[in-house]
Amino acid sequence: MLFFSDRDGVFHIFKQAIDETQPQLLVGGKEAAALPRLNPDGSMVLYVNSRSDVGGIREPQSPHIDAALGIQQLMRVPVSGGPPQLVLEGRGINNLQCARLPSTLCIYSELAPGEEHFYTFDPLKGKGKEITGAAIHESDFYSFNWSLSPDGKLLAFSKKFGTQGQPAIRLFSLVDAKERLISLPGWAGIATLDWSADGESLWSTAFTTSETTSGLWTTGFNATGEWTLLKVELTGKVTPMLRESKMNLGWAIPSPDGSKLAIWKATGTSNVWLAESQ
């Protein structure tokens, strides 16, 4: 399992086996490092490094979209450890993800006030092209959440539509640029999105006053302050999987084989919980 933490004073990248109680430092140093993701073949960890002279690491997919955006470096390091190497530089990098083999697609996004732009990149060669049809122009900060499907064919976004601002999952095809919405009636909004290992659904955290499901995993919170992890199938079926009234729920990232799910839960401090998939 990969995660980033400021437990030693600065955000660093750690890795931890699921049967171990203590993590190992993978990326340290004086500069903040965050957002660890695997490249398509799983041999490298990709992450965002923020130079102290141009701005600090902000929360991934942060709501503070009008804040000053510094220059970040997208880096790579072998999973087994070693010296980090520069992949590219960008301003306001807030997320990066790669598909799994046989797809070799990797995407990162850059935030600017009220908008988000998407670019392909090669972990060895650097920045590719902008995906113009995927650009977001919104005022709702949750609309800047996104996740890349394991096969590299779909981008999933959280979105609100209609006069009442009903939440939905927007699916954008990277093959033909077509779009469709999966409505989540009864929820006030969607906080996070993560694809299931098989690409047939999403894990999502959402906040609302009632329950729904679709093809993603999502977490949400209701009027009573309760957060819920949802499994949202691409057919539109939504199933509440986990409720939490004392801690916030965040991302839910599956293991490559889909048998386990790493779930972020937090109060004043943060913890990662591991759940067995049924």
Short mmCIF file of C-alpha atoms in Angstrom, two decimals:
data_model
loop_
_atom_site.label_atom_id
_atom_site.label_comp_id
_atom_site.label_asym_id
_atom_site.label_seq_id
_atom_site.Cartn_x
_atom_site.Cartn_y
_atom_site.Cartn_z
CA MET A 1 0.00 0.00 0.00
CA LEU A 2 1.28 3.49 -0.89
CA PHE A 3 0.33 6.69 0.92
CA PHE A 4 1.67 10.13 1.81
CA SER A 5 1.87 11.58 5.31
CA ASP A 6 3.46 14.44 7.24
CA ARG A 7 4.09 12.20 10.26
CA ASP A 8 7.76 13.21 10.20
CA GLY A 9 7.12 16.93 9.68
CA VAL A 10 7.01 17.14 5.86
CA PHE A 11 4.72 15.27 3.45
CA HIS A 12 6.62 12.17 2.33
CA ILE A 13 5.74 8.97 0.44
CA PHE A 14 5.51 5.71 2.40
CA LYS A 15 4.82 2.10 1.50
CA GLN A 16 3.47 -0.56 3.83
CA ALA A 17 2.72 -4.25 3.38
CA ILE A 18 -0.82 -5.14 4.44
CA ASP A 19 0.50 -7.64 7.00
CA GLU A 20 2.89 -5.13 8.60
CA THR A 21 2.18 -2.55 11.31
CA GLN A 22 4.81 0.04 10.36
CA PRO A 23 5.41 1.79 7.02
CA GLN A 24 8.71 2.21 5.21
CA LEU A 25 9.85 5.58 3.89
CA LEU A 26 9.99 5.53 0.08
CA VAL A 27 10.47 9.24 -0.73
CA GLY A 28 11.90 11.57 1.92
CA GLY A 29 13.88 14.80 1.83
CA LYS A 30 13.18 18.46 2.56
CA GLU A 31 10.56 18.91 -0.17
CA ALA A 32 6.92 17.88 0.15
CA ALA A 33 5.87 14.79 -1.82
CA ALA A 34 2.29 13.59 -2.34
CA LEU A 35 -0.21 11.72 -4.56
CA PRO A 36 1.65 8.41 -5.09
CA ARG A 37 0.34 6.34 -8.02
CA LEU A 38 1.71 3.33 -9.87
CA ASN A 39 2.70 3.43 -13.54
CA PRO A 40 0.89 0.95 -15.86
CA ASP A 41 3.22 -2.00 -15.25
CA GLY A 42 3.54 -1.34 -11.51
CA SER A 43 7.32 -0.93 -11.57
CA MET A 44 7.44 2.77 -10.69
CA VAL A 45 5.74 5.10 -8.23
CA LEU A 46 4.71 8.44 -9.72
CA TYR A 47 4.11 11.37 -7.39
CA VAL A 48 3.99 15.16 -7.12
CA ASN A 49 6.87 17.06 -5.59
CA SER A 50 6.51 20.70 -4.53
CA ARG A 51 9.61 22.85 -4.34
CA SER A 52 9.68 24.94 -1.20
CA ASP A 53 10.62 28.09 -3.13
CA VAL A 54 7.56 28.06 -5.41
CA GLY A 55 4.68 26.89 -3.23
CA GLY A 56 3.77 24.01 -0.98
CA ILE A 57 1.83 20.81 -1.46
CA ARG A 58 -1.88 21.40 -1.16
CA GLU A 59 -4.55 18.83 -0.50
CA PRO A 60 -5.10 16.68 -3.63
CA GLN A 61 -8.15 17.95 -5.48
CA SER A 62 -8.29 20.76 -2.93
CA PRO A 63 -11.39 22.96 -2.57
CA HIS A 64 -9.16 26.02 -2.44
CA ILE A 65 -9.22 26.44 -6.21
CA ASP A 66 -8.72 30.20 -6.09
CA ALA A 67 -5.57 29.96 -3.99
CA ALA A 68 -2.19 30.80 -5.48
CA LEU A 69 -0.97 27.85 -7.55
CA GLY A 70 2.69 26.98 -7.36
CA ILE A 71 4.85 24.92 -9.70
CA GLN A 72 4.95 21.21 -8.99
CA GLN A 73 7.21 18.50 -10.30
CA LEU A 74 5.79 15.17 -11.36
CA MET A 75 8.42 12.61 -10.33
CA ARG A 76 9.09 8.89 -10.65
CA VAL A 77 10.91 6.45 -8.39
CA PRO A 78 11.28 2.64 -8.57
CA VAL A 79 8.85 0.73 -6.33
CA SER A 80 11.87 -0.94 -4.75
CA GLY A 81 13.35 2.48 -3.93
CA GLY A 82 16.14 4.57 -5.39
CA PRO A 83 16.85 8.12 -6.54
CA PRO A 84 13.78 10.03 -7.80
CA GLN A 85 13.80 11.36 -11.36
CA LEU A 86 11.91 14.25 -12.94
CA VAL A 87 9.09 13.45 -15.38
CA LEU A 88 7.71 16.97 -15.98
CA GLU A 89 6.82 20.28 -14.34
CA GLY A 90 3.42 21.96 -14.19
CA ARG A 91 1.50 24.65 -12.34
CA GLY A 92 -1.32 23.59 -10.05
CA ILE A 93 -0.97 19.80 -10.57
CA ASN A 94 -3.72 18.32 -8.38
CA ASN A 95 -4.09 14.69 -9.51
CA LEU A 96 -2.41 12.02 -11.62
CA GLN A 97 -3.40 8.49 -12.54
CA CYS A 98 -2.36 5.71 -14.91
CA ALA A 99 -4.33 2.90 -16.48
CA ARG A 100 -3.14 -0.70 -16.13
CA LEU A 101 -1.54 -2.83 -18.83
CA PRO A 102 -2.21 -3.46 -21.66
CA SER A 103 -3.10 0.27 -21.68
CA THR A 104 -0.13 2.59 -21.19
CA LEU A 105 -2.16 5.79 -20.72
CA CYS A 106 -1.22 8.18 -17.92
CA ILE A 107 -3.03 11.48 -17.23
CA TYR A 108 -2.48 14.43 -14.92
CA SER A 109 -4.54 17.56 -14.32
CA GLU A 110 -3.69 21.18 -13.63
CA LEU A 111 -5.94 23.55 -11.69
CA ALA A 112 -6.46 27.23 -12.43
CA PRO A 113 -9.13 29.44 -10.83
CA GLY A 114 -12.49 27.94 -11.83
CA GLU A 115 -11.10 25.43 -14.33
CA GLU A 116 -9.14 22.20 -14.68
CA HIS A 117 -7.20 20.94 -17.71
CA PHE A 118 -6.07 17.40 -18.50
CA TYR A 119 -2.89 16.17 -20.17
CA THR A 120 -1.42 12.83 -21.13
CA PHE A 121 2.13 12.01 -20.09
CA ASP A 122 4.73 9.28 -20.45
CA PRO A 123 6.50 8.37 -17.18
CA LEU A 124 9.80 8.20 -19.09
CA LYS A 125 9.37 10.86 -21.78
CA GLY A 126 7.32 13.54 -20.03
CA LYS A 127 4.33 15.67 -21.02
CA GLY A 128 2.08 14.66 -23.90
CA LYS A 129 -1.01 16.40 -25.31
CA GLU A 130 -3.95 18.19 -23.72
CA ILE A 131 -7.25 16.29 -23.68
CA THR A 132 -9.30 19.32 -24.67
CA GLY A 133 -12.74 17.71 -24.45
CA ALA A 134 -12.20 16.77 -20.81
CA ALA A 135 -11.55 20.31 -19.53
CA ILE A 136 -13.74 21.46 -16.63
CA HIS A 137 -15.10 24.98 -16.05
CA GLU A 138 -17.02 24.99 -12.77
CA SER A 139 -17.44 26.90 -9.53
CA ASP A 140 -18.23 23.84 -7.36
CA PHE A 141 -14.89 22.48 -6.10
CA TYR A 142 -16.18 18.89 -5.93
CA SER A 143 -16.51 19.00 -9.73
CA PHE A 144 -12.71 18.84 -9.96
CA ASN A 145 -12.62 15.27 -8.62
CA TRP A 146 -11.82 12.66 -11.27
CA SER A 147 -10.65 9.09 -11.76
CA LEU A 148 -9.25 7.15 -14.75
CA SER A 149 -10.69 3.69 -15.50
CA PRO A 150 -8.24 0.74 -15.32
CA ASP A 151 -8.51 0.15 -19.09
CA GLY A 152 -7.77 3.80 -19.86
CA LYS A 153 -11.01 4.35 -21.78
CA LEU A 154 -13.11 6.46 -19.39
CA LEU A 155 -12.69 9.44 -17.11
CA ALA A 156 -15.20 9.74 -14.27
CA PHE A 157 -16.01 13.15 -12.77
CA SER A 158 -18.37 14.32 -10.05
CA LYS A 159 -20.88 16.86 -11.34
CA LYS A 160 -24.05 18.74 -10.43
CA PHE A 161 -26.78 19.46 -12.96
CA GLY A 162 -30.27 20.96 -13.16
CA THR A 163 -31.77 23.87 -11.24
CA GLN A 164 -31.52 21.96 -7.94
CA GLY A 165 -27.88 21.03 -8.42
CA GLN A 166 -28.50 17.27 -8.39
CA PRO A 167 -25.25 15.30 -8.10
CA ALA A 168 -24.20 12.89 -10.82
CA ILE A 169 -21.19 11.03 -12.13
CA ARG A 170 -20.08 12.26 -15.54
CA LEU A 171 -18.39 9.63 -17.71
CA PHE A 172 -16.19 10.98 -20.52
CA SER A 173 -14.97 8.55 -23.18
CA LEU A 174 -11.32 8.93 -24.11
CA VAL A 175 -12.04 6.84 -27.21
CA ASP A 176 -14.75 8.91 -28.93
CA ALA A 177 -15.25 11.92 -26.56
CA LYS A 178 -18.88 10.92 -25.88
CA GLU A 179 -20.36 11.64 -22.45
CA ARG A 180 -23.12 10.27 -20.24
CA LEU A 181 -24.37 10.96 -16.73
CA ILE A 182 -25.20 8.61 -13.88
CA SER A 183 -27.61 10.46 -11.61
CA LEU A 184 -27.42 10.12 -7.82
CA PRO A 185 -30.81 11.40 -6.63
CA GLY A 186 -31.13 12.05 -2.93
CA TRP A 187 -27.48 12.87 -2.31
CA ALA A 188 -26.26 16.41 -1.81
CA GLY A 189 -22.93 15.80 -3.51
CA ILE A 190 -20.02 13.49 -4.27
CA ALA A 191 -16.72 13.87 -2.43
CA THR A 192 -14.42 11.25 -4.03
CA LEU A 193 -14.35 8.81 -6.94
CA ASP A 194 -12.22 5.69 -7.45
CA TRP A 195 -12.71 2.94 -10.02
CA SER A 196 -13.17 -0.67 -9.01
CA ALA A 197 -10.40 -3.05 -10.06
CA ASP A 198 -12.50 -4.55 -12.88
CA GLY A 199 -13.64 -1.16 -14.21
CA GLU A 200 -17.31 -2.13 -13.93
CA SER A 201 -18.13 0.19 -11.05
CA LEU A 202 -16.79 3.05 -8.94
CA TRP A 203 -16.15 3.52 -5.26
CA SER A 204 -17.39 6.95 -4.23
CA THR A 205 -17.78 8.99 -1.08
CA ALA A 206 -20.85 11.21 -1.12
CA PHE A 207 -22.78 13.49 1.18
CA THR A 208 -26.57 13.60 1.06
CA THR A 209 -29.89 13.12 2.77
CA SER A 210 -30.74 9.75 1.27
CA GLU A 211 -29.11 6.71 -0.26
CA THR A 212 -28.33 5.70 -3.84
CA THR A 213 -25.84 3.65 -5.86
CA SER A 214 -24.16 3.56 -9.30
CA GLY A 215 -21.04 1.87 -10.91
CA LEU A 216 -18.38 3.59 -8.85
CA TRP A 217 -17.29 3.48 -5.26
CA THR A 218 -18.12 6.81 -3.63
CA THR A 219 -18.40 8.24 -0.13
CA GLY A 220 -20.89 10.83 0.99
CA PHE A 221 -22.32 12.47 4.08
CA ASN A 222 -25.94 13.15 4.96
CA ALA A 223 -27.74 15.85 6.92
CA THR A 224 -26.87 14.13 10.20
CA GLY A 225 -23.15 14.25 9.46
CA GLU A 226 -22.92 10.58 8.48
CA TRP A 227 -20.59 9.65 5.63
CA THR A 228 -21.35 6.75 3.31
CA LEU A 229 -19.20 4.72 0.94
CA LEU A 230 -21.18 3.84 -2.17
CA LYS A 231 -20.67 1.28 -4.88
CA VAL A 232 -21.93 2.84 -8.09
CA GLU A 233 -22.34 0.45 -10.99
CA LEU A 234 -22.19 1.65 -14.58
CA THR A 235 -25.74 0.38 -15.03
CA GLY A 236 -26.90 3.07 -12.58
CA LYS A 237 -27.37 0.83 -9.55
CA VAL A 238 -26.14 2.46 -6.31
CA THR A 239 -25.43 0.44 -3.16
CA PRO A 240 -24.41 1.90 0.25
CA MET A 241 -21.52 -0.25 1.50
CA LEU A 242 -20.17 1.52 4.61
CA ARG A 243 -21.50 4.22 6.93
CA GLU A 244 -19.42 6.29 9.30
CA SER A 245 -20.83 8.76 11.84
CA LYS A 246 -17.69 9.55 13.87
CA MET A 247 -15.01 9.91 11.18
CA ASN A 248 -14.82 11.36 7.68
CA LEU A 249 -14.59 8.94 4.77
CA GLY A 250 -12.46 9.67 1.72
CA TRP A 251 -10.93 7.75 -1.16
CA ALA A 252 -11.38 4.00 -1.51
CA ILE A 253 -8.70 2.40 -3.71
CA PRO A 254 -8.88 -1.33 -4.59
CA SER A 255 -5.98 -3.74 -4.83
CA PRO A 256 -5.16 -4.76 -8.44
CA ASP A 257 -7.01 -8.08 -8.04
CA GLY A 258 -10.04 -6.39 -6.44
CA SER A 259 -9.92 -8.53 -3.29
CA LYS A 260 -9.14 -5.65 -0.88
CA LEU A 261 -10.06 -2.00 -0.58
CA ALA A 262 -7.93 0.67 1.13
CA ILE A 263 -10.22 3.32 2.63
CA TRP A 264 -9.20 6.70 4.00
CA LYS A 265 -10.86 7.64 7.30
CA ALA A 266 -9.98 10.68 9.37
CA THR A 267 -10.77 12.82 12.39
CA GLY A 268 -8.03 15.18 13.55
CA THR A 269 -5.49 12.63 12.38
CA SER A 270 -5.76 10.26 9.43
CA ASN A 271 -5.87 6.49 9.13
CA VAL A 272 -6.15 3.99 6.31
CA TRP A 273 -8.44 1.00 6.79
CA LEU A 274 -8.32 -2.22 4.80
CA ALA A 275 -11.55 -3.99 3.88
CA GLU A 276 -11.97 -7.41 2.27
CA SER A 277 -14.13 -7.39 -0.88
CA GLN A 278 -16.98 -9.88 -0.87
#
